[in-house]
Amino acid sequence: RKEVEQDPGPFNVPEGATVAFNCTYSNSASQSFFWYRQDCRKEPKLLMSVYSSGNEDGRFTAQLNRASQYISLLIRDSKLSDSATYLCVSLGFQKLVFGTGTRLLVSP
Amino acid sequence: NAGVTQTPKFRVLKTGQSMTLLCAQDMNHEYMYWYRQDPGMGLRLIHYSVGEGTTAKGEVPDGYNVSRLKKQNFLLGLESAAPSQTSVYFCASSYLQETQYFGPGTRLLVL
């Protein structure tokens, strides 16, 4: 079993839609969690950190459920520019563990 | 600031050839990492370094060696390239372990 698992998608949504991704992790000792965004043939970039209390950054909301060991990312009012692959990431000892990513396609 | 740069951007090798990938960062970060990314596998950590002169193995270290002689540089070597090492290689650096800044990647094809 992979340490971080994600639905690969793709999620096809129209502009303006709300879309949510979930990610599960197996290492209960993981300390911190993140969402990274990766555009086609580009490098990953940090989108946001994930806190137990939940955090919001504009149209993006991330939440962590330690009891069930899952992380979520909610995107409201989707834009064409949101089309990308979203990587769920956990922080273990001295290194990040990346999920394989969920692909989002936003259409006009 | 250039951030994280990688050299070369693209390379084709024949099986058995050797090469070195160079990663450089100008952010004075302690931590540096080498990943490979393959379809359906996600990013997998090859080797990493927590400071100048230190290196450690990641998830898939076999067939690769690394060196961190200077804080700003992290080199990834392939001594005898194999077709299984065809991949996209990303270097990253971070001040703390959390926020990693990635280079643009090196696309390697081994024939």
CSV table of C-alpha atoms in Angstrom, one decimal:
chain,number,residue,atom,x,y,z
A,1,ARG,CA,0.0,0.0,0.0
A,2,LYS,CA,1.3,3.4,-0.9
A,3,GLU,CA,1.9,5.8,2.0
A,4,VAL,CA,-0.2,8.5,0.3
A,5,GLU,CA,-3.0,7.6,-2.0
A,6,GLN,CA,-5.0,9.7,-4.3
A,7,ASP,CA,-7.7,9.2,-7.0
A,8,PRO,CA,-5.8,9.9,-10.2
A,9,GLY,CA,-8.9,11.3,-11.9
A,10,PRO,CA,-9.2,13.1,-14.2
A,11,PHE,CA,-12.0,15.2,-12.7
A,12,ASN,CA,-13.7,17.1,-15.5
A,13,VAL,CA,-15.7,20.1,-14.3
A,14,PRO,CA,-17.1,23.2,-15.9
A,15,GLU,CA,-16.0,26.7,-15.0
A,16,GLY,CA,-17.5,27.9,-11.9
A,17,ALA,CA,-18.0,24.5,-10.4
A,18,THR,CA,-16.9,23.4,-6.9
A,19,VAL,CA,-14.7,20.3,-6.8
A,20,ALA,CA,-13.2,18.4,-4.0
A,21,PHE,CA,-10.3,15.9,-3.8
A,22,ASN,CA,-9.5,13.5,-1.0
A,23,CYS,CA,-6.3,11.9,-0.2
A,24,THR,CA,-5.5,9.2,2.4
A,25,TYR,CA,-2.3,8.5,4.3
A,26,SER,CA,-1.1,5.4,6.1
A,27,ASN,CA,1.6,6.7,8.4
A,28,SER,CA,-0.1,7.9,11.5
A,29,ALA,CA,3.2,9.5,12.6
A,30,SER,CA,3.2,12.0,9.7
A,31,GLN,CA,3.5,15.4,11.1
A,32,SER,CA,2.4,17.8,8.4
A,33,PHE,CA,0.5,17.8,5.2
A,34,PHE,CA,0.5,19.9,2.1
A,35,TRP,CA,-1.1,20.3,-1.3
A,36,TYR,CA,1.2,20.9,-4.3
A,37,ARG,CA,0.1,21.9,-7.7
A,38,GLN,CA,1.9,20.6,-10.9
A,39,ASP,CA,1.1,22.0,-14.3
A,40,CYS,CA,1.8,19.8,-17.4
A,41,ARG,CA,5.5,19.3,-17.9
A,42,LYS,CA,6.4,21.7,-15.1
A,43,GLU,CA,7.7,21.4,-11.6
A,44,PRO,CA,5.5,21.0,-8.6
A,45,LYS,CA,4.8,24.2,-6.5
A,46,LEU,CA,3.4,24.5,-3.0
A,47,LEU,CA,-0.3,25.4,-3.1
A,48,MET,CA,-1.1,25.4,0.6
A,49,SER,CA,-0.4,23.7,3.9
A,50,VAL,CA,-3.1,21.6,5.7
A,51,TYR,CA,-3.9,22.2,9.3
A,52,SER,CA,-6.1,20.2,11.7
A,53,SER,CA,-8.3,23.3,12.1
A,54,GLY,CA,-8.6,23.7,8.4
A,55,ASN,CA,-7.3,26.6,6.4
A,56,GLU,CA,-8.6,28.7,3.5
A,57,ASP,CA,-6.8,30.6,0.9
A,58,GLY,CA,-9.2,32.4,-1.4
A,59,ARG,CA,-11.1,29.8,-3.4
A,60,PHE,CA,-9.1,26.9,-1.9
A,61,THR,CA,-9.9,25.2,1.4
A,62,ALA,CA,-7.8,22.4,2.9
A,63,GLN,CA,-8.7,20.1,5.8
A,64,LEU,CA,-7.1,17.4,7.7
A,65,ASN,CA,-8.9,14.5,9.5
A,66,ARG,CA,-6.4,12.7,11.7
A,67,ALA,CA,-8.8,10.2,13.0
A,68,SER,CA,-9.7,8.9,9.6
A,69,GLN,CA,-6.2,9.8,8.1
A,70,TYR,CA,-7.4,11.8,5.2
A,71,ILE,CA,-6.8,15.2,3.7
A,72,SER,CA,-9.1,17.1,1.5
A,73,LEU,CA,-8.9,20.0,-0.9
A,74,LEU,CA,-11.9,22.0,-2.0
A,75,ILE,CA,-11.8,24.4,-4.9
A,76,ARG,CA,-14.7,26.8,-5.3
A,77,ASP,CA,-15.7,28.7,-8.4
A,78,SER,CA,-13.2,26.7,-10.6
A,79,LYS,CA,-11.2,28.7,-13.2
A,80,LEU,CA,-9.7,27.4,-16.4
A,81,SER,CA,-6.3,28.2,-14.9
A,82,ASP,CA,-7.0,25.7,-12.1
A,83,SER,CA,-6.5,22.8,-14.6
A,84,ALA,CA,-3.5,21.0,-13.3
A,85,THR,CA,-2.5,17.9,-11.2
A,86,TYR,CA,-2.8,18.3,-7.5
A,87,LEU,CA,-0.4,16.4,-5.3
A,88,CYS,CA,-1.2,15.4,-1.8
A,89,VAL,CA,2.0,15.4,0.4
A,90,SER,CA,2.8,14.2,3.9
A,91,LEU,CA,5.9,15.1,5.9
A,92,GLY,CA,7.7,12.1,7.4
A,93,PHE,CA,11.1,12.0,9.0
A,94,GLN,CA,13.3,14.4,7.1
A,95,LYS,CA,11.4,14.0,3.8
A,96,LEU,CA,8.2,14.6,2.0
A,97,VAL,CA,6.1,11.7,0.6
A,98,PHE,CA,4.1,12.6,-2.5
A,99,GLY,CA,0.9,11.0,-3.8
A,100,THR,CA,0.7,10.3,-7.5
A,101,GLY,CA,-1.6,13.3,-8.0
A,102,THR,CA,-5.2,14.0,-9.0
A,103,ARG,CA,-5.7,15.6,-12.4
A,104,LEU,CA,-8.3,18.4,-12.7
A,105,LEU,CA,-9.6,19.6,-16.1
A,106,VAL,CA,-11.8,22.7,-16.0
A,107,SER,CA,-13.6,23.3,-19.2
A,108,PRO,CA,-15.4,26.5,-20.5
B,1,ASN,CA,17.2,35.2,-7.4
B,2,ALA,CA,17.2,32.3,-9.8
B,3,GLY,CA,15.8,29.9,-7.2
B,4,VAL,CA,16.6,26.3,-8.2
B,5,THR,CA,18.2,25.6,-11.5
B,6,GLN,CA,19.0,22.3,-13.2
B,7,THR,CA,21.5,21.4,-15.9
B,8,PRO,CA,20.9,20.0,-18.5
B,9,LYS,CA,17.2,20.3,-19.3
B,10,PHE,CA,17.2,17.3,-21.7
B,11,ARG,CA,19.6,14.5,-22.4
B,12,VAL,CA,19.7,11.3,-24.4
B,13,LEU,CA,22.1,8.6,-23.3
B,14,LYS,CA,23.0,5.1,-24.5
B,15,THR,CA,22.8,2.2,-22.1
B,16,GLY,CA,26.0,2.1,-20.1
B,17,GLN,CA,27.0,5.7,-20.5
B,18,SER,CA,27.5,7.9,-17.4
B,19,MET,CA,26.4,11.4,-16.7
B,20,THR,CA,26.0,14.0,-13.9
B,21,LEU,CA,23.0,16.1,-13.3
B,22,LEU,CA,23.7,19.4,-11.6
B,23,CYS,CA,21.3,21.2,-9.3
B,24,ALA,CA,22.1,24.7,-7.9
B,25,GLN,CA,20.1,26.9,-5.5
B,26,ASP,CA,20.8,30.4,-4.5
B,27,MET,CA,18.4,30.6,-1.4
B,28,ASN,CA,21.0,29.3,1.1
B,29,HIS,CA,18.9,26.3,1.8
B,30,GLU,CA,20.2,23.5,4.0
B,31,TYR,CA,18.1,20.7,2.5
B,32,MET,CA,18.3,19.5,-1.0
B,33,TYR,CA,16.6,16.6,-2.8
B,34,TRP,CA,16.6,14.6,-6.0
B,35,TYR,CA,13.4,13.0,-7.2
B,36,ARG,CA,12.4,11.1,-10.3
B,37,GLN,CA,8.9,11.2,-11.7
B,38,ASP,CA,7.4,8.5,-13.8
B,39,PRO,CA,3.8,8.1,-15.1
B,40,GLY,CA,1.6,6.5,-12.5
B,41,MET,CA,4.4,6.5,-9.9
B,42,GLY,CA,4.4,10.0,-8.8
B,43,LEU,CA,7.5,11.7,-7.4
B,44,ARG,CA,9.9,9.3,-5.7
B,45,LEU,CA,12.9,10.4,-3.6
B,46,ILE,CA,16.3,9.2,-4.9
B,47,HIS,CA,18.7,10.8,-2.5
B,48,TYR,CA,18.7,13.8,-0.2
B,49,SER,CA,21.0,16.0,1.8
B,50,VAL,CA,20.4,17.8,5.1
B,51,GLY,CA,23.5,20.0,4.8
B,52,GLU,CA,26.8,20.5,3.0
B,53,GLY,CA,28.9,17.3,3.0
B,54,THR,CA,26.0,15.1,4.0
B,55,THR,CA,23.9,12.7,1.8
B,56,ALA,CA,21.3,10.1,2.6
B,57,LYS,CA,19.4,7.5,0.6
B,58,GLY,CA,15.7,8.0,-0.3
B,59,GLU,CA,13.2,5.5,-1.6
B,60,VAL,CA,14.9,4.5,-4.9
B,61,PRO,CA,18.7,5.1,-4.6
B,62,ASP,CA,20.0,2.1,-6.6
B,63,GLY,CA,22.0,3.1,-9.7
B,64,TYR,CA,22.5,6.7,-8.5
B,65,ASN,CA,25.1,8.5,-6.5
B,66,VAL,CA,25.1,12.0,-5.1
B,67,SER,CA,27.5,14.6,-3.7
B,68,ARG,CA,27.0,17.8,-1.8
B,69,LEU,CA,30.5,19.4,-1.7
B,70,LYS,CA,29.1,22.9,-1.6
B,71,LYS,CA,25.9,24.0,0.1
B,72,GLN,CA,24.4,25.5,-3.1
B,73,ASN,CA,25.0,22.5,-5.3
B,74,PHE,CA,23.7,18.9,-5.3
B,75,LEU,CA,25.0,16.6,-8.0
B,76,LEU,CA,23.2,13.4,-9.1
B,77,GLY,CA,25.4,10.8,-10.9
B,78,LEU,CA,24.4,7.9,-13.1
B,79,GLU,CA,27.5,5.6,-13.4
B,80,SER,CA,26.0,3.2,-16.0
B,81,ALA,CA,22.7,4.3,-17.4
B,82,ALA,CA,19.9,1.8,-17.9
B,83,PRO,CA,16.7,2.2,-19.9
B,84,SER,CA,14.8,1.9,-16.5
B,85,GLN,CA,16.4,5.3,-15.6
B,86,THR,CA,14.5,7.1,-18.4
B,87,SER,CA,12.5,9.6,-16.4
B,88,VAL,CA,12.1,13.2,-15.5
B,89,TYR,CA,14.4,14.2,-12.7
B,90,PHE,CA,13.5,17.1,-10.3
B,91,CYS,CA,15.8,18.7,-7.8
B,92,ALA,CA,14.4,20.6,-4.9
B,93,SER,CA,15.6,22.6,-1.9
B,94,SER,CA,14.2,23.8,1.3
B,95,TYR,CA,15.1,25.8,4.4
B,96,LEU,CA,12.9,23.6,6.5
B,97,GLN,CA,11.6,20.3,5.3
B,98,GLU,CA,8.2,21.6,4.6
B,99,THR,CA,8.2,24.0,1.7
B,100,GLN,CA,10.3,22.6,-1.1
B,101,TYR,CA,11.2,24.6,-4.1
B,102,PHE,CA,11.6,22.6,-7.3
B,103,GLY,CA,13.8,23.1,-10.3
B,104,PRO,CA,12.4,22.9,-13.8
B,105,GLY,CA,13.4,19.3,-14.3
B,106,THR,CA,15.7,17.3,-16.5
B,107,ARG,CA,14.2,14.9,-19.0
B,108,LEU,CA,16.5,11.9,-19.5
B,109,LEU,CA,16.1,9.3,-22.2
B,110,VAL,CA,18.2,6.2,-22.0
B,111,LEU,CA,18.3,4.1,-25.2
